[in-house]
mmCIF file of C-alpha atoms in Angstrom:
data_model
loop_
_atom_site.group_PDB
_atom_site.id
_atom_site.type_symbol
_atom_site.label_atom_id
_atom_site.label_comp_id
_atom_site.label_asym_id
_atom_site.label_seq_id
_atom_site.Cartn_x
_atom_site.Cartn_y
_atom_site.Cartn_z
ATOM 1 C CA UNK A 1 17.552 -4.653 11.834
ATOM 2 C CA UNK A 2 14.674 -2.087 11.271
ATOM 3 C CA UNK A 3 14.296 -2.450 7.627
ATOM 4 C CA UNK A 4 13.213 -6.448 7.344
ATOM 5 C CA UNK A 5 10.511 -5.591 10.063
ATOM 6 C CA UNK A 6 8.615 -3.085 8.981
ATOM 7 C CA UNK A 7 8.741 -4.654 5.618
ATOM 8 C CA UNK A 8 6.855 -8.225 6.780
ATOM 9 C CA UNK A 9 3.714 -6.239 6.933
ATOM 10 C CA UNK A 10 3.989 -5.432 3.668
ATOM 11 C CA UNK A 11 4.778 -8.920 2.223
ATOM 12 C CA UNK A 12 1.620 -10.210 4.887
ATOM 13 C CA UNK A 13 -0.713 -7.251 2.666
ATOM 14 C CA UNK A 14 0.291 -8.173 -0.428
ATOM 15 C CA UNK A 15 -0.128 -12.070 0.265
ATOM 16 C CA UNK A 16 -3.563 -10.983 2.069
ATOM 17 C CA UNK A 17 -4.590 -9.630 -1.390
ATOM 18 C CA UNK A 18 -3.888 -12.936 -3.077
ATOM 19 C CA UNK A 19 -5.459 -15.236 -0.838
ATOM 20 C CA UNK A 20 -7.271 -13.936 1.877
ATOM 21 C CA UNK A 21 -5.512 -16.058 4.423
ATOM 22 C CA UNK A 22 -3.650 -13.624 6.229
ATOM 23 C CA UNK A 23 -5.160 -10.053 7.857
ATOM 24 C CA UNK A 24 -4.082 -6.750 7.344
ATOM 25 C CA UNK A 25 -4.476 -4.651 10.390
ATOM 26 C CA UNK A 26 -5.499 -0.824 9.777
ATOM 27 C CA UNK A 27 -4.223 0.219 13.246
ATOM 28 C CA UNK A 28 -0.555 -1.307 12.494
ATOM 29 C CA UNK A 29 -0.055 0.878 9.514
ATOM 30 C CA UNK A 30 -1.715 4.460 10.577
ATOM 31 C CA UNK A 31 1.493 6.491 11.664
ATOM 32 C CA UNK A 32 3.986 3.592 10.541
ATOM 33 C CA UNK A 33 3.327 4.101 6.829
ATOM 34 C CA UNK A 34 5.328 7.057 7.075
ATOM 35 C CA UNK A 35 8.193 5.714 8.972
ATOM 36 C CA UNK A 36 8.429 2.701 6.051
ATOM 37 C CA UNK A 37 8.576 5.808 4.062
ATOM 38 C CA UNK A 38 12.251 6.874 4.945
ATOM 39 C CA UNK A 39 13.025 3.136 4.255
ATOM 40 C CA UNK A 40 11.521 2.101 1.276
ATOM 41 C CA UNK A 41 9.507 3.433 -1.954
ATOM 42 C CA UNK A 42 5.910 2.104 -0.465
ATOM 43 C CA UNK A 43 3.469 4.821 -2.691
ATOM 44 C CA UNK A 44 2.220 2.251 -5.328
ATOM 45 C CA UNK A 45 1.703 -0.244 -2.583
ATOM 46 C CA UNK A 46 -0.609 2.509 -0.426
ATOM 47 C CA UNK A 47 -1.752 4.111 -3.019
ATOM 48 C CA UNK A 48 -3.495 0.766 -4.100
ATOM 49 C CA UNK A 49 -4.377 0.013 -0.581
ATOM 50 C CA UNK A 50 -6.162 3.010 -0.214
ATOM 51 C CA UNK A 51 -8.288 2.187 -3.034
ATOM 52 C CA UNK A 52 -9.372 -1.165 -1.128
ATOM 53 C CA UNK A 53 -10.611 0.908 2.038
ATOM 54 C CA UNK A 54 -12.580 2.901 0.460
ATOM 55 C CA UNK A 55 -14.225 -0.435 -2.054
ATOM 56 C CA UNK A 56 -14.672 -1.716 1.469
ATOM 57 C CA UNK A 57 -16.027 0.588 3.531
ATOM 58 C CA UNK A 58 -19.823 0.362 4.363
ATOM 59 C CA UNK A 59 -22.407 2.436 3.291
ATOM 60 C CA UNK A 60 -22.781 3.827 6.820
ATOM 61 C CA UNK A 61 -19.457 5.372 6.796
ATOM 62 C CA UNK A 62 -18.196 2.614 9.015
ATOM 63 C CA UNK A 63 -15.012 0.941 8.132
ATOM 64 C CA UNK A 64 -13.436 -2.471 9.265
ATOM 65 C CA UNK A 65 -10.542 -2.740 11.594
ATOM 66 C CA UNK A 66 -8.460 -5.359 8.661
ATOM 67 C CA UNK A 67 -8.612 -4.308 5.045
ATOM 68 C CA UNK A 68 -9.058 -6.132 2.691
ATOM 69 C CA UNK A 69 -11.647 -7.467 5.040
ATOM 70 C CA UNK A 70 -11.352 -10.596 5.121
ATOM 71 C CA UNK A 71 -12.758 -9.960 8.737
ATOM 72 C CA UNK A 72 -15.399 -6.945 9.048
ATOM 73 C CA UNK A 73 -14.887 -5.792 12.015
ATOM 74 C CA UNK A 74 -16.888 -2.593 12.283
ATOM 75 C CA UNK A 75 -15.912 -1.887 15.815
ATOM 76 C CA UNK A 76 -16.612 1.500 17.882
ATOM 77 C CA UNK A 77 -12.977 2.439 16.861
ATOM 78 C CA UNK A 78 -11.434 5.426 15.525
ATOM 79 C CA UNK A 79 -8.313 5.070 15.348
ATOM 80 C CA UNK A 80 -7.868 1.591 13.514
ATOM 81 C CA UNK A 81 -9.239 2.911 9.911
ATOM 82 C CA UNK A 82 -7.632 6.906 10.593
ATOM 83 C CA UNK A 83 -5.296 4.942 8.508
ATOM 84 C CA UNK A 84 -7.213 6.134 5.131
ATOM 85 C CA UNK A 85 -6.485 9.954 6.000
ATOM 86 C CA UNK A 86 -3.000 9.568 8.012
ATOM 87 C CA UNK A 87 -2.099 7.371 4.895
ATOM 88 C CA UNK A 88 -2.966 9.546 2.409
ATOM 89 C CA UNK A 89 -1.649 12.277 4.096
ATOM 90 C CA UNK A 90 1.659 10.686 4.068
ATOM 91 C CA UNK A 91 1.357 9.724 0.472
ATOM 92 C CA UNK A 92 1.349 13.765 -0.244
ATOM 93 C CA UNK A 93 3.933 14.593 2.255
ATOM 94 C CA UNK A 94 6.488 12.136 1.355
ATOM 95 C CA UNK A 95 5.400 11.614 -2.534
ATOM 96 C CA UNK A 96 3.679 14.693 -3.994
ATOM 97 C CA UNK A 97 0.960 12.689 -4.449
ATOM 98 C CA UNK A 98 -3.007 14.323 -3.521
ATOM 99 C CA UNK A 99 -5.280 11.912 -5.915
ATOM 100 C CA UNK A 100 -5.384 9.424 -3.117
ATOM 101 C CA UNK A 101 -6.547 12.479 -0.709
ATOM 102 C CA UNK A 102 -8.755 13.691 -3.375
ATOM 103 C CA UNK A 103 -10.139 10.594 -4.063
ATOM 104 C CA UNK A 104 -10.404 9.958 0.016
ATOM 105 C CA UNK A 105 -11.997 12.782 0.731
ATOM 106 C CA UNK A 106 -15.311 11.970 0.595
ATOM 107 C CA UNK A 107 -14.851 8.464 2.389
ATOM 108 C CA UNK A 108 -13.292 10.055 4.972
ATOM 109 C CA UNK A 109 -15.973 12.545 5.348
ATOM 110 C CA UNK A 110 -18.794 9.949 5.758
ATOM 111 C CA UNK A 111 -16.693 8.300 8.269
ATOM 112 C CA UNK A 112 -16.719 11.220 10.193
ATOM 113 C CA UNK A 113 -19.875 12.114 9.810
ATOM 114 C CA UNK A 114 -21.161 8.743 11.203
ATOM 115 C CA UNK A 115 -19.189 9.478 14.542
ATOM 116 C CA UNK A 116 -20.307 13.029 14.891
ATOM 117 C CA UNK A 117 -24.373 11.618 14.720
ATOM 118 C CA UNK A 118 -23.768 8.911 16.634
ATOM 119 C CA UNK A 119 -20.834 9.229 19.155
ATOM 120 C CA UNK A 120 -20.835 12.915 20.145
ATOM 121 C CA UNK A 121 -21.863 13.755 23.340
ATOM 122 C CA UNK A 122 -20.387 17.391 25.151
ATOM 123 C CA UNK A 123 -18.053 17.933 23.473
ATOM 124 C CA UNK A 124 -15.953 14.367 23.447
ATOM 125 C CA UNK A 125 -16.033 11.579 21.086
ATOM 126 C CA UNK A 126 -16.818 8.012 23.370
ATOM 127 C CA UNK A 127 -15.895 6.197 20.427
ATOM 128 C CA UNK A 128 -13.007 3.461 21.210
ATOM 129 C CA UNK A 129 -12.408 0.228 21.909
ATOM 130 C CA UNK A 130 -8.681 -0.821 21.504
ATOM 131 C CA UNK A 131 -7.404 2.319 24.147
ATOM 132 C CA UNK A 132 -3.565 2.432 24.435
ATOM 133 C CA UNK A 133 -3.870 -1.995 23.497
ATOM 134 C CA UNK A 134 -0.605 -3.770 24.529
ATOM 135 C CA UNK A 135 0.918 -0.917 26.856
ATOM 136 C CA UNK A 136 3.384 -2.355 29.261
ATOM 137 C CA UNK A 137 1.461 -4.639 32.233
ATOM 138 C CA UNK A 138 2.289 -4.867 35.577
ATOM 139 C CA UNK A 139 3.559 -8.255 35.523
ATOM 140 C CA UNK A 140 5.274 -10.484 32.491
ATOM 141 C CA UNK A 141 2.141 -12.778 32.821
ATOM 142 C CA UNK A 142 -0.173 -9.890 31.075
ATOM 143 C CA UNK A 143 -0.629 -8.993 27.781
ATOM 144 C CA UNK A 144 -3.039 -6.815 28.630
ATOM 145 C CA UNK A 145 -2.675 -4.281 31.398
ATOM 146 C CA UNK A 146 -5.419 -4.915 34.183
ATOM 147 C CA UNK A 147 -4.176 -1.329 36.246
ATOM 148 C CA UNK A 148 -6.829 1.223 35.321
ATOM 149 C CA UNK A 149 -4.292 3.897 36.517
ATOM 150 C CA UNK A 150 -1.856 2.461 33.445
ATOM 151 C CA UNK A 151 -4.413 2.739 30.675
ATOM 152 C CA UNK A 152 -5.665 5.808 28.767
ATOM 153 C CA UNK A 153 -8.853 7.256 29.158
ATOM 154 C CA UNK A 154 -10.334 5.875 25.845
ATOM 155 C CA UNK A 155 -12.634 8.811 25.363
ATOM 156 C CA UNK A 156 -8.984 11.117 25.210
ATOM 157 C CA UNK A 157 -7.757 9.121 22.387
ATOM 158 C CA UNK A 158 -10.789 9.119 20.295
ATOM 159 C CA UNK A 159 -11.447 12.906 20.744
ATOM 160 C CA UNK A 160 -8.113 13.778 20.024
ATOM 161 C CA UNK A 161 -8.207 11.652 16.735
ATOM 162 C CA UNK A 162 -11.442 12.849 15.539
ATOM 163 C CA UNK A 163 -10.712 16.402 16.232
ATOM 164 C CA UNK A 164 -7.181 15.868 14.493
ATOM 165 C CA UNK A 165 -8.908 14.522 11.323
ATOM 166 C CA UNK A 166 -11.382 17.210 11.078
ATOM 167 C CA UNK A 167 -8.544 19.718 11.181
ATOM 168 C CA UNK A 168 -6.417 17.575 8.861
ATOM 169 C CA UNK A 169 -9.892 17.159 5.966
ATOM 170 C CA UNK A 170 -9.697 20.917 6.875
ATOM 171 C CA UNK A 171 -6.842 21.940 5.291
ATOM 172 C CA UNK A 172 -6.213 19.435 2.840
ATOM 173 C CA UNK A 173 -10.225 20.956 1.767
ATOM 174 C CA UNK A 174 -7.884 24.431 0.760
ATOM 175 C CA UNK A 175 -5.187 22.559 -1.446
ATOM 176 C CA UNK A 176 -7.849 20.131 -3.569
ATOM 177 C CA UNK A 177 -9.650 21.931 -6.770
ATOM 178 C CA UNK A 178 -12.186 18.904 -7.442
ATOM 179 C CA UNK A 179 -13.688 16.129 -5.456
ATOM 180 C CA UNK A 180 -15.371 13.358 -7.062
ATOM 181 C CA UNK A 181 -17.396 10.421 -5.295
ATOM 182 C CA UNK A 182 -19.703 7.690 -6.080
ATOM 183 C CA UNK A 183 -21.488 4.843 -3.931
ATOM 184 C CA UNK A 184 -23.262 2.217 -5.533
ATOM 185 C CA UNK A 185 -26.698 1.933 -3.247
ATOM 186 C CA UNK A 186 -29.440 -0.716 -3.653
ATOM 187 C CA UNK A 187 -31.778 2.338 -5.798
ATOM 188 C CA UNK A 188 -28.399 2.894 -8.142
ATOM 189 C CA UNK A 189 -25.381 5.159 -7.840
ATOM 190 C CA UNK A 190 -25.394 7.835 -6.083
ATOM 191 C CA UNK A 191 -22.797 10.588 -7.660
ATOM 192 C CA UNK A 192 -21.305 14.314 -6.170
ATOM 193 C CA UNK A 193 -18.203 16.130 -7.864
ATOM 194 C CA UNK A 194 -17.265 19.612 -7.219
ATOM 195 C CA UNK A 195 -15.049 21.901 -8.626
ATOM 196 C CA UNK A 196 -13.258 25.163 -8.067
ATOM 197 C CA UNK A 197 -13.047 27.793 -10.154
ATOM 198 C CA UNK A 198 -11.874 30.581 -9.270
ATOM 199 C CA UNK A 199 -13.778 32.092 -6.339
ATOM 200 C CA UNK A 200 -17.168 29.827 -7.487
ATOM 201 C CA UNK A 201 -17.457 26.199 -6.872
ATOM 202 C CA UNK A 202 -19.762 24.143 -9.058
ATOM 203 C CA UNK A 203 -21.695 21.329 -8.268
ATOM 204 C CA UNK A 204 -22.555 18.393 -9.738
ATOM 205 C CA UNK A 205 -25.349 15.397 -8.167
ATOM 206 C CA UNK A 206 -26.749 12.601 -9.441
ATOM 207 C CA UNK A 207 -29.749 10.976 -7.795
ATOM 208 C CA UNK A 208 -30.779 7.660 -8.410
ATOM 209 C CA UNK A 209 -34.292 6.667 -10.164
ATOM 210 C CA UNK A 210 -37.466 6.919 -7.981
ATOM 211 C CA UNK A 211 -35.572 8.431 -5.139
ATOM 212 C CA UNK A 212 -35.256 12.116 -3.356
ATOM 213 C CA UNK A 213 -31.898 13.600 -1.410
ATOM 214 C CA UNK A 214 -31.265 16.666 0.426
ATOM 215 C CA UNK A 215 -28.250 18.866 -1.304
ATOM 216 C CA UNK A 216 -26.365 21.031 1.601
ATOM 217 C CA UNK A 217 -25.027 23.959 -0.372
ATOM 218 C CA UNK A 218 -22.083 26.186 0.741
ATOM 219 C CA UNK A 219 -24.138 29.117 1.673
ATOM 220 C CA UNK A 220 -25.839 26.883 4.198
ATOM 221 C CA UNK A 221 -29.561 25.939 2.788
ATOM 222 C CA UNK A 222 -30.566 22.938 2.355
ATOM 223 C CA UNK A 223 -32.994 21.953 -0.885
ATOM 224 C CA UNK A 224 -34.969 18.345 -1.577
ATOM 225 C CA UNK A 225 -34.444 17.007 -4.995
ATOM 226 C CA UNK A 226 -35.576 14.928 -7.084
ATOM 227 C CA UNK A 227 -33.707 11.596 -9.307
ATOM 228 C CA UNK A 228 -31.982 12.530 -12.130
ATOM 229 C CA UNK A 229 -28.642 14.997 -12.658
ATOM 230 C CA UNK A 230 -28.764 18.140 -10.816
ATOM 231 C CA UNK A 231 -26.089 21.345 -11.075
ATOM 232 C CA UNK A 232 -25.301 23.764 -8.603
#
């Protein structure tokens, strides 16, 4: 009885791809990818999917709740697209697999990043919307619980996902020997790839025309420069 529902999502992602008319739901998929895992071969399907988060996700680090997104909903939500890491995470786990990681890695970086700036205050992350979503009401009327005492403080569940992912990017950071990332901005692409070799870890940025950047190196200073290719 399990195995024909959890595979409907994936026959509603695929159709989504092909015309748009259905929506695939981040938030569904986060920690059931790896339960479809133990039921079915589903790398090539994430492995692709992962690809679309990343084409989609806004130049802000923010990422919609449904991917492909046919809706962009941008919300103040963590835990909706913490499907790109948990995903790839499982895609190593269960499948060997790190390119999707590696290629991930800075995506899910910038996502981070843009909650740190903007949504960390003493310590906690106030960045959620959905909280605990359909937990049980208190009457078979609901959908929605109305009890505050039922429903999760949503500032616990976003704090323990963003500190989880920054431990997770931590120590997937130890296994991955190159990282390579571009964005295509409105001045032109913007490039970074690292490499390690060894004990030394070289740097490579591009910087589109007519524009400056700030490179963060390892050892902690920070230096302008200019457009063009730059190696550290």
């Amino acid at each position: 009885m399990l195995k024909p529902a959890c595979r409907r999502p994936h026959f509603s992602y695929i159709y989504a791809s092909k015309s748009l008319k259905e929506k695939t739901w981040l938030g569904d998929r986060t920690t059931g990818c790896l339960g479809e895992s133990y039921l079915m071969d589903n790398h090539a399907l994430y492995s692709k999917w992962m690809g679309d988060i990343r084409d989609g996700q806004r130049s802000d680090g923010r990422i919609s709740d449904v991917m492909p997104a046919y809706w962009r909903l941008c919300n103040t939500n963590i835990t909706w697209p913490a499907c790109l890491p948990f995903a790839c995470d499982m895609l190593y786990r269960q499948y060997g697999d790190l390119r999707p990681m590696r290629d991930s890695y800075g995506a899910v970086g910038r996502f981070l990043d843009m909650i740190k700036k903007s949504n960390y205050k003493d310590g906690l992350v106030p960045y959620d919307r959905y909280g605990d979503w359909c937990v049980s009401p208190e009457s078979p009327r609901l959908v929605h619980s109305k009890d505050p005492a039922r429903q999760t403080d949503g500032r616990l569940i976003s704090s323990a996902y963003y500190y989880y992912l920054c431990r997770l990017m931590q120590r997937y950071a130890a296994r991955l020997t190159r990282v390579s990332a571009s964005h295509r901005s409105p001045y032109g692409i913007i490039a970074s790839d690292w490499r390690r070799e060894g004990g030394t870890i070289r740097w490579k940025v591009t910087v589109p025309p007519n524009t400056t950047a700030e490179a963060h190196l390892p050892d902690g200073t920070v230096r302008e420069i200019s457009s063009g290719e730059w190696e550290f």
